[in-house]
Short mmCIF file of C-alpha atoms and ligand atoms in Angstrom, two decimals:
data_model
loop_
_atom_site.label_atom_id
_atom_site.label_comp_id
_atom_site.label_asym_id
_atom_site.label_seq_id
_atom_site.Cartn_x
_atom_site.Cartn_y
_atom_site.Cartn_z
CA UNK A 18 -12.03 20.83 9.14
CA UNK A 19 -12.85 17.63 7.05
CA UNK A 20 -10.89 14.57 8.57
CA UNK A 21 -9.47 11.93 6.44
CA UNK A 22 -8.41 8.48 7.24
CA UNK A 23 -5.79 7.35 4.61
CA UNK A 24 -5.24 3.52 4.81
CA UNK A 25 -1.86 2.81 3.20
CA UNK A 26 -0.73 6.18 3.98
CA UNK A 27 2.96 5.53 4.25
CA UNK A 28 2.95 3.83 1.05
CA UNK A 29 4.13 5.28 -2.35
CA UNK A 30 0.80 6.58 -3.60
CA UNK A 31 -0.82 7.25 -0.23
CA UNK A 32 1.96 9.22 0.93
CA UNK A 33 2.17 11.41 -2.19
CA UNK A 34 -1.71 11.85 -2.00
CA UNK A 35 -1.18 13.23 1.76
CA UNK A 36 0.97 16.14 0.26
CA UNK A 37 -1.67 17.16 -1.90
CA UNK A 38 -4.44 16.75 0.73
CA UNK A 39 -2.56 18.86 3.12
CA UNK A 40 -2.75 21.92 0.42
CA UNK A 41 -6.47 21.45 0.98
CA UNK A 42 -6.45 21.82 4.60
CA UNK A 43 -7.71 18.51 5.43
CA UNK A 44 -7.03 16.81 8.73
CA UNK A 45 -5.27 13.53 8.15
CA UNK A 46 -4.76 10.18 10.14
CA UNK A 47 -2.67 7.37 8.55
CA UNK A 48 -3.44 3.77 9.23
CA UNK A 49 -0.80 1.31 7.92
CA UNK A 50 0.47 -2.09 8.95
CA UNK A 51 3.97 -1.07 7.78
CA UNK A 52 4.36 -4.44 5.84
CA UNK A 53 5.54 -2.82 2.71
CA UNK A 54 6.46 0.83 3.90
CA UNK A 55 8.40 2.50 6.50
CA UNK A 56 7.28 4.70 9.37
CA UNK A 57 10.03 7.27 8.53
CA UNK A 58 7.77 8.42 5.75
CA UNK A 59 5.85 10.22 8.35
CA UNK A 60 9.00 12.43 9.20
CA UNK A 61 9.44 13.00 5.27
CA UNK A 62 5.83 14.15 5.09
CA UNK A 63 6.36 16.56 8.01
CA UNK A 64 9.44 18.02 6.31
CA UNK A 65 7.69 18.62 2.97
CA UNK A 66 4.51 20.07 4.27
CA UNK A 67 5.09 21.10 7.98
CA UNK A 68 2.22 18.86 8.99
CA UNK A 69 2.36 15.38 10.61
CA UNK A 70 -0.56 13.20 10.29
CA UNK A 71 -2.06 11.02 13.12
CA UNK A 72 -0.67 7.48 12.85
CA UNK A 73 -2.12 3.83 13.74
CA UNK A 74 -0.20 0.99 13.23
CA UNK A 75 -3.06 -1.38 12.47
CA UNK A 76 -3.81 -4.09 9.86
CA UNK A 77 -6.96 -4.01 8.20
CA UNK A 78 -7.53 -7.75 9.14
CA UNK A 79 -7.53 -6.66 12.73
CA UNK A 80 -11.14 -5.70 13.12
CA UNK A 81 -11.01 -4.96 16.66
CA UNK A 82 -8.20 -2.38 16.50
CA UNK A 83 -9.81 -1.16 13.32
CA UNK A 84 -12.85 -0.30 15.03
CA UNK A 85 -11.15 1.40 17.84
CA UNK A 86 -9.69 3.86 15.23
CA UNK A 87 -13.02 4.67 14.18
CA UNK A 88 -14.26 5.12 17.73
CA UNK A 89 -11.64 7.65 18.35
CA UNK A 90 -12.28 10.15 15.69
CA UNK A 91 -15.20 10.99 13.32
CA UNK A 92 -13.89 10.65 9.73
CA UNK A 93 -15.67 12.55 6.73
CA UNK A 94 -13.81 10.35 4.15
CA UNK A 95 -11.67 7.17 3.75
CA UNK A 96 -8.96 6.90 1.22
CA UNK A 97 -8.22 3.44 0.73
CA UNK A 98 -4.68 2.61 -0.49
CA UNK A 99 -3.71 -0.30 1.76
CA UNK A 100 -3.38 -3.63 -0.12
CA UNK A 101 -0.80 -6.09 -1.27
CA UNK A 102 0.15 -5.39 -4.88
CA UNK A 103 2.94 -7.78 -6.18
CA UNK A 104 1.41 -9.56 -9.18
CA UNK A 105 3.83 -12.37 -9.29
CA UNK A 106 3.49 -12.98 -5.43
CA UNK A 107 -0.34 -12.89 -5.89
CA UNK A 108 0.06 -15.88 -8.35
CA UNK A 109 1.99 -17.75 -5.84
CA UNK A 110 -0.15 -16.82 -2.65
CA UNK A 111 -3.74 -16.12 -3.76
CA UNK A 112 -5.15 -16.59 -0.48
CA UNK A 113 -2.97 -14.03 1.36
CA UNK A 114 -4.18 -11.45 -1.38
CA UNK A 115 -7.92 -12.44 -0.91
CA UNK A 116 -7.68 -12.15 2.80
CA UNK A 117 -5.63 -9.21 2.87
CA UNK A 118 -7.02 -7.01 0.22
CA UNK A 119 -10.72 -8.34 0.02
CA UNK A 120 -11.12 -9.32 3.76
CA UNK A 121 -9.43 -6.35 4.94
CA UNK A 122 -11.68 -4.05 2.71
CA UNK A 123 -14.69 -5.77 3.99
CA UNK A 124 -13.73 -5.13 7.64
CA UNK A 125 -13.01 -1.44 6.74
CA UNK A 126 -16.36 -1.19 5.33
CA UNK A 127 -18.17 -2.68 8.20
CA UNK A 128 -16.32 -0.32 10.58
CA UNK A 129 -17.21 2.58 8.32
CA UNK A 130 -20.80 1.43 8.26
CA UNK A 131 -20.91 1.06 12.12
CA UNK A 132 -19.34 4.57 12.60
CA UNK A 133 -21.67 6.24 9.99
CA UNK A 134 -18.68 7.01 7.73
CA UNK A 135 -20.27 7.24 4.16
CA UNK A 136 -17.37 8.34 1.87
CA UNK A 137 -14.70 6.22 0.30
CA UNK A 138 -12.01 6.83 -2.36
CA UNK A 139 -10.69 3.37 -3.69
CA UNK A 140 -7.33 2.76 -5.11
CA UNK A 141 -8.05 0.50 -7.94
CA UNK A 142 -6.17 -0.59 -11.22
CA UNK A 143 -6.45 -0.59 -14.92
CA UNK A 144 -5.71 -4.41 -14.48
CA UNK A 145 -9.41 -4.90 -13.78
CA UNK A 146 -10.12 -4.39 -17.47
CA UNK A 147 -8.30 -7.49 -18.66
CA UNK A 148 -7.55 -7.60 -22.35
CA UNK A 149 -9.59 -5.62 -24.64
CA UNK A 150 -9.61 -5.34 -28.59
CA UNK A 151 -7.99 -1.81 -28.35
CA UNK A 152 -5.08 -0.35 -26.31
CA UNK A 153 -6.98 2.90 -25.34
CA UNK A 154 -8.86 1.99 -22.24
CA UNK A 155 -11.90 3.88 -21.21
CA UNK A 156 -14.39 3.46 -18.21
CA UNK A 157 -17.20 1.89 -20.58
CA UNK A 158 -15.15 -1.10 -21.06
CA UNK A 159 -16.11 -4.38 -19.40
CA UNK A 160 -14.15 -5.40 -16.23
CA UNK A 161 -13.32 -8.59 -14.58
CA UNK A 162 -12.92 -10.67 -17.88
CA UNK A 163 -9.39 -12.10 -18.74
CA UNK A 164 -7.57 -10.61 -15.68
CA UNK A 165 -4.33 -12.51 -15.42
CA UNK A 166 -3.49 -12.73 -11.69
CA UNK A 167 -5.10 -12.72 -8.06
CA UNK A 168 -3.97 -9.08 -7.39
CA UNK A 169 -6.02 -7.72 -10.25
CA UNK A 170 -8.95 -10.08 -9.14
CA UNK A 171 -8.99 -8.59 -5.82
CA UNK A 172 -9.04 -5.27 -7.19
CA UNK A 173 -12.01 -6.14 -9.37
CA UNK A 174 -13.81 -7.95 -6.39
CA UNK A 175 -13.49 -4.88 -4.29
CA UNK A 176 -14.85 -2.59 -7.19
CA UNK A 177 -17.93 -4.83 -7.21
CA UNK A 178 -18.45 -4.78 -3.28
CA UNK A 179 -18.37 -1.07 -3.30
CA UNK A 180 -21.07 -1.12 -5.96
CA UNK A 181 -23.25 -3.43 -3.94
CA UNK A 182 -22.92 -1.36 -0.72
CA UNK A 183 -23.90 1.67 -2.81
CA UNK A 184 -27.09 -0.33 -3.91
CA UNK A 185 -27.90 -0.94 -0.25
CA UNK A 186 -27.32 2.49 1.19
CA UNK A 187 -28.31 5.61 -0.90
CA UNK A 188 -26.14 7.71 1.18
CA UNK A 189 -23.04 5.92 0.52
CA UNK A 190 -20.47 7.65 -1.71
CA UNK A 191 -17.57 5.83 -3.43
CA UNK A 192 -14.89 6.86 -6.01
CA UNK A 193 -13.16 4.07 -7.86
CA UNK A 194 -9.83 5.49 -9.44
CA UNK A 195 -8.16 3.04 -11.97
CA UNK A 196 -4.57 3.72 -11.98
CA UNK A 197 -2.35 2.92 -15.16
CA UNK A 198 1.32 2.81 -14.19
CA UNK A 199 2.41 5.30 -11.56
CA UNK A 200 6.05 6.28 -11.88
CA UNK A 201 8.14 9.23 -10.29
CA UNK A 202 8.14 10.79 -6.95
CA UNK A 203 7.71 14.37 -5.15
CA UNK A 204 10.48 16.70 -6.77
CA UNK A 205 11.97 17.04 -3.06
CA UNK A 206 13.39 13.59 -3.72
CA UNK A 207 12.40 12.66 -0.05
CA UNK A 208 9.60 10.29 -1.00
CA UNK A 209 10.22 7.52 -3.45
CA UNK A 210 8.70 3.98 -4.43
CA UNK A 211 10.78 2.17 -2.03
CA UNK A 212 8.96 -1.11 -1.65
CA UNK A 213 9.88 -3.66 1.21
CA UNK A 214 9.27 -6.48 -1.07
CA UNK A 215 10.95 -7.53 -4.32
CA UNK A 216 9.37 -5.12 -6.99
CA UNK A 217 7.46 -6.40 -10.02
CA UNK A 218 7.18 -3.05 -11.68
CA UNK A 219 9.43 -1.54 -14.36
CA UNK A 220 10.46 1.61 -12.59
CA UNK A 221 11.53 0.24 -9.10
CA UNK A 222 13.46 -2.57 -11.05
CA UNK A 223 15.08 0.17 -13.17
CA UNK A 224 16.13 1.96 -9.76
CA UNK A 225 17.57 -1.14 -8.32
CA UNK A 226 19.43 -1.83 -11.49
CA UNK A 227 20.76 1.74 -11.48
CA UNK A 228 21.89 1.35 -7.67
CA UNK A 229 23.62 -1.88 -8.62
CA UNK A 230 21.23 -3.98 -6.54
CA UNK A 231 20.19 -5.93 -9.77
CA UNK A 232 22.78 -6.55 -12.25
CA UNK A 233 20.67 -5.70 -15.29
CA UNK A 234 17.10 -5.21 -16.41
CA UNK A 235 15.35 -7.97 -18.23
CA UNK A 236 13.22 -6.62 -20.89
CA UNK A 237 10.21 -8.96 -21.13
CA UNK A 238 9.86 -9.19 -24.99
CA UNK A 239 10.90 -7.08 -27.85
CA UNK A 240 8.57 -8.94 -30.36
CA UNK A 241 5.28 -7.38 -29.57
CA UNK A 242 3.41 -5.70 -32.44
CA UNK A 243 4.49 -2.10 -31.29
CA UNK A 244 6.88 0.34 -32.97
CA UNK A 245 10.00 -0.93 -31.21
CA UNK A 246 8.70 -4.25 -30.26
CA UNK A 247 8.57 -3.76 -26.54
CA UNK A 248 5.61 -3.28 -24.21
CA UNK A 249 3.75 0.03 -24.13
CA UNK A 250 2.16 1.50 -20.94
CA UNK A 251 0.77 4.85 -19.61
CA UNK A 252 3.16 5.91 -17.13
CA UNK A 253 1.57 8.75 -14.89
CA UNK A 254 3.58 10.73 -12.55
CA UNK A 255 2.63 9.84 -9.05
CA UNK A 256 2.24 13.53 -8.21
CA UNK A 257 -0.29 14.00 -11.05
CA UNK A 258 -1.99 10.80 -9.76
CA UNK A 259 -2.21 12.46 -6.30
CA UNK A 260 -3.74 15.37 -7.50
CA UNK A 261 -6.36 13.28 -9.14
CA UNK A 262 -7.33 12.00 -5.86
CA UNK A 263 -7.92 15.41 -4.57
CA UNK A 264 -10.04 16.42 -7.55
CA UNK A 265 -12.16 13.28 -6.97
CA UNK A 266 -12.98 13.96 -3.37
CA UNK A 267 -14.05 17.31 -4.20
CA UNK A 268 -16.84 16.06 -6.75
CA UNK A 269 -18.02 13.08 -4.68
CA UNK A 270 -21.68 12.54 -4.42
CA UNK A 271 -24.15 9.51 -3.57
CA UNK A 272 -23.52 6.35 -5.62
CA UNK A 273 -20.43 5.18 -7.39
CA UNK A 274 -17.95 7.30 -9.76
CA UNK A 275 -15.34 5.44 -11.66
CA UNK A 276 -12.26 7.22 -13.51
CA UNK A 277 -9.14 6.18 -15.16
CA UNK A 278 -6.20 8.15 -14.01
CA UNK A 279 -3.60 8.25 -16.78
CA UNK A 280 -1.81 10.50 -19.29
CA UNK A 281 -3.55 9.08 -22.33
CA UNK A 282 -0.06 8.34 -23.98
CA UNK A 283 1.79 5.22 -24.45
CA UNK A 284 5.49 4.88 -23.90
CA UNK A 285 7.44 1.74 -24.42
CA UNK A 286 9.91 -0.20 -22.18
CA UNK A 287 12.82 0.89 -24.58
CA UNK A 288 11.64 4.48 -24.34
CA UNK A 289 11.63 4.24 -20.62
CA UNK A 290 15.14 2.87 -20.66
CA UNK A 291 16.42 5.88 -22.87
CA UNK A 292 14.59 8.41 -20.68
CA UNK A 293 16.25 7.02 -17.74
CA UNK A 294 19.51 7.07 -19.34
CA UNK A 295 19.04 10.68 -20.49
CA UNK A 296 18.29 11.63 -16.79
CA UNK A 297 20.83 9.68 -15.25
CA UNK A 298 23.57 10.53 -17.70
CA UNK A 299 24.70 6.78 -17.96
CA UNK A 300 23.81 3.55 -19.75
CA UNK A 301 21.52 1.19 -18.08
CA UNK A 302 22.48 -2.46 -18.33
CA UNK A 303 19.60 -4.63 -19.72
CA UNK A 304 19.02 -7.85 -21.78
CA UNK A 305 16.04 -8.92 -23.88
CA UNK A 306 14.51 -12.02 -22.45
CA UNK A 307 11.01 -13.89 -23.27
CA UNK A 308 7.63 -12.27 -22.69
CA UNK A 309 6.24 -12.22 -19.26
CA UNK A 310 3.19 -14.37 -18.93
CA UNK A 311 -0.04 -12.32 -18.88
CA UNK A 312 1.53 -9.10 -20.04
CA UNK A 313 -0.34 -7.03 -22.87
CA UNK A 314 1.48 -5.59 -25.76
CA UNK A 315 -0.20 -2.27 -25.31
CA UNK A 316 -2.30 -0.48 -22.83
CA UNK A 317 -3.02 3.17 -22.05
CA UNK A 318 -5.77 5.40 -20.65
CA UNK A 319 -8.45 7.28 -22.29
CA UNK A 320 -8.51 10.08 -19.81
CA UNK A 321 -11.28 12.15 -21.15
CA UNK A 322 -13.91 11.20 -18.44
CA UNK A 323 -11.71 12.35 -15.53
CA UNK A 324 -10.63 15.56 -17.59
CA UNK A 325 -14.47 16.54 -17.99
CA UNK A 326 -15.81 15.52 -14.77
CA UNK A 327 -13.18 16.03 -12.41
CA UNK A 328 -11.44 18.93 -14.21
CA UNK A 329 -8.21 17.16 -13.92
CA UNK A 330 -5.55 16.20 -16.32
CA UNK A 331 -2.04 15.13 -16.14
CA UNK A 332 0.56 17.89 -16.43
CA UNK A 333 3.91 15.95 -15.70
CA UNK A 334 5.66 13.87 -18.06
CA UNK A 335 7.85 10.57 -18.14
CA UNK A 336 10.80 13.11 -18.45
CA UNK A 337 9.51 14.77 -15.31
CA UNK A 338 9.37 11.53 -13.56
CA UNK A 339 12.93 10.43 -14.29
CA UNK A 340 14.23 13.91 -13.45
CA UNK A 341 12.39 13.50 -9.93
CA UNK A 342 13.50 9.74 -9.84
CA UNK A 343 17.17 10.97 -9.99
CA UNK A 344 16.61 13.31 -7.39
CA UNK A 345 15.30 10.58 -4.96
CA UNK A 346 18.12 8.14 -5.88
CA UNK A 347 20.85 10.93 -5.34
CA UNK A 348 19.13 11.67 -1.89
CA UNK A 349 19.62 8.13 -0.87
C1 WQD B 420 5.43 -2.22 -17.29
C2 WQD B 420 5.98 -2.93 -18.61
C3 WQD B 420 6.59 -5.19 -18.72
C4 WQD B 420 9.37 -5.14 -15.50
C5 WQD B 420 1.23 -3.51 -13.53
C6 WQD B 420 0.17 -4.16 -12.49
C7 WQD B 420 0.11 -3.28 -11.18
C8 WQD B 420 -0.37 -1.83 -11.61
C9 WQD B 420 0.63 -1.25 -12.66
C10 WQD B 420 -1.30 -0.81 -9.90
C11 WQD B 420 5.38 -4.25 -19.11
C12 WQD B 420 7.86 -4.42 -18.78
C13 WQD B 420 8.45 -4.94 -16.57
C14 WQD B 420 10.64 -5.68 -15.76
C15 WQD B 420 10.05 -5.37 -18.25
N1 WQD B 420 -0.29 -1.10 -10.47
N2 WQD B 420 8.84 -4.75 -17.70
N3 WQD B 420 10.80 -5.86 -17.18
O1 WQD B 420 2.64 -4.82 -16.38
O2 WQD B 420 1.54 -2.72 -16.68
O3 WQD B 420 1.13 -4.24 -14.50
O4 WQD B 420 0.75 -2.23 -13.70
O5 WQD B 420 -2.37 -1.40 -9.98
O6 WQD B 420 1.25 -3.27 -10.59
O7 WQD B 420 -0.78 -4.55 -13.20
O8 WQD B 420 3.73 -3.00 -15.11
O9 WQD B 420 5.91 -2.15 -14.25
O10 WQD B 420 5.17 -4.65 -14.26
O11 WQD B 420 5.48 -3.42 -16.36
O12 WQD B 420 10.27 -5.32 -19.31
O13 WQD B 420 11.48 -6.22 -15.02
O14 WQD B 420 7.56 -3.08 -18.38
O15 WQD B 420 6.79 -6.26 -19.73
O16 WQD B 420 5.49 -3.90 -20.55
P1 WQD B 420 2.09 -3.54 -15.92
P2 WQD B 420 5.01 -3.40 -15.02
#
């Protein structure tokens, strides 16, 4: 049975991916520093899958402890989700992001090299594309230009590091998955996006507004050149995203494979508000404020490459994500 080390496995996307991996009978260990997630996620994973991953509370910046993990087990694949991801915080504290995200990944890759682990799936982001002259993003587009924050820069730098390692070692296999906007949660409602930090992203903020933790949602601009004036993004259900990871590891080969994981459909902020109100049965308080620096008007995936090469495409909708989000909120 293949053994997988999932870094950041108690986090939002990592934990949902583990659920899908267990359907394929992998052995799994989680490595997480619990900076932005809770160890109780392991109990929820066990409840959902009847299996419990091994767990190491290790920080990727602690190379000594990290090396010990690789000395204990022979891993076939590393799925690398661990990293700081608050865009706003990255602007205020860039070095914290470079040290954690880039430094931590270099440590991880050095440990993999020392222990002969040659396969990695990397959790990247559509943010690496910067602004293009079309809202529909495909993998042939340039990256690294016009990235508006250090968080996105770290994702781009790590992508370049993976390409360089693959150049240096013909046996090295990497899959880079560029996420658009993950939303929703497992239909059980046991797992959800539950960050310890102050969220940047639209859905966790909507969830906090609906719980009364934030008085109202600030809509960052309604004067964009879009049908209803609000920003448009590609909101992909996290269960579809998780399934994309499983599809990817089954197609790995020497070299670097790169895929966009998105629905291929754009949804505006106002449409997201309406979808949440429909699922919750109540109005969501919001006010329109000025645009957020660095925001694009419109961005959504061209998912054709993943569909063709990974035999994967999204099956769930924004409405499914809102339904599952309500199950999670009602479970709290
Ligand atoms: C979505 C839309 C905002 C909050 C992020 C980051 C990164 C990436 C996902 C993985 C935009 C609007 C938001 C709010 C709002 N994840 N908005 N009020 O900007 O696409 O970027 O994408 O790498 O986290 O790159 O996602 O959720 O922040 O914003 O009006 O309080 O919601 O203007 O149009 P974004 P987001």
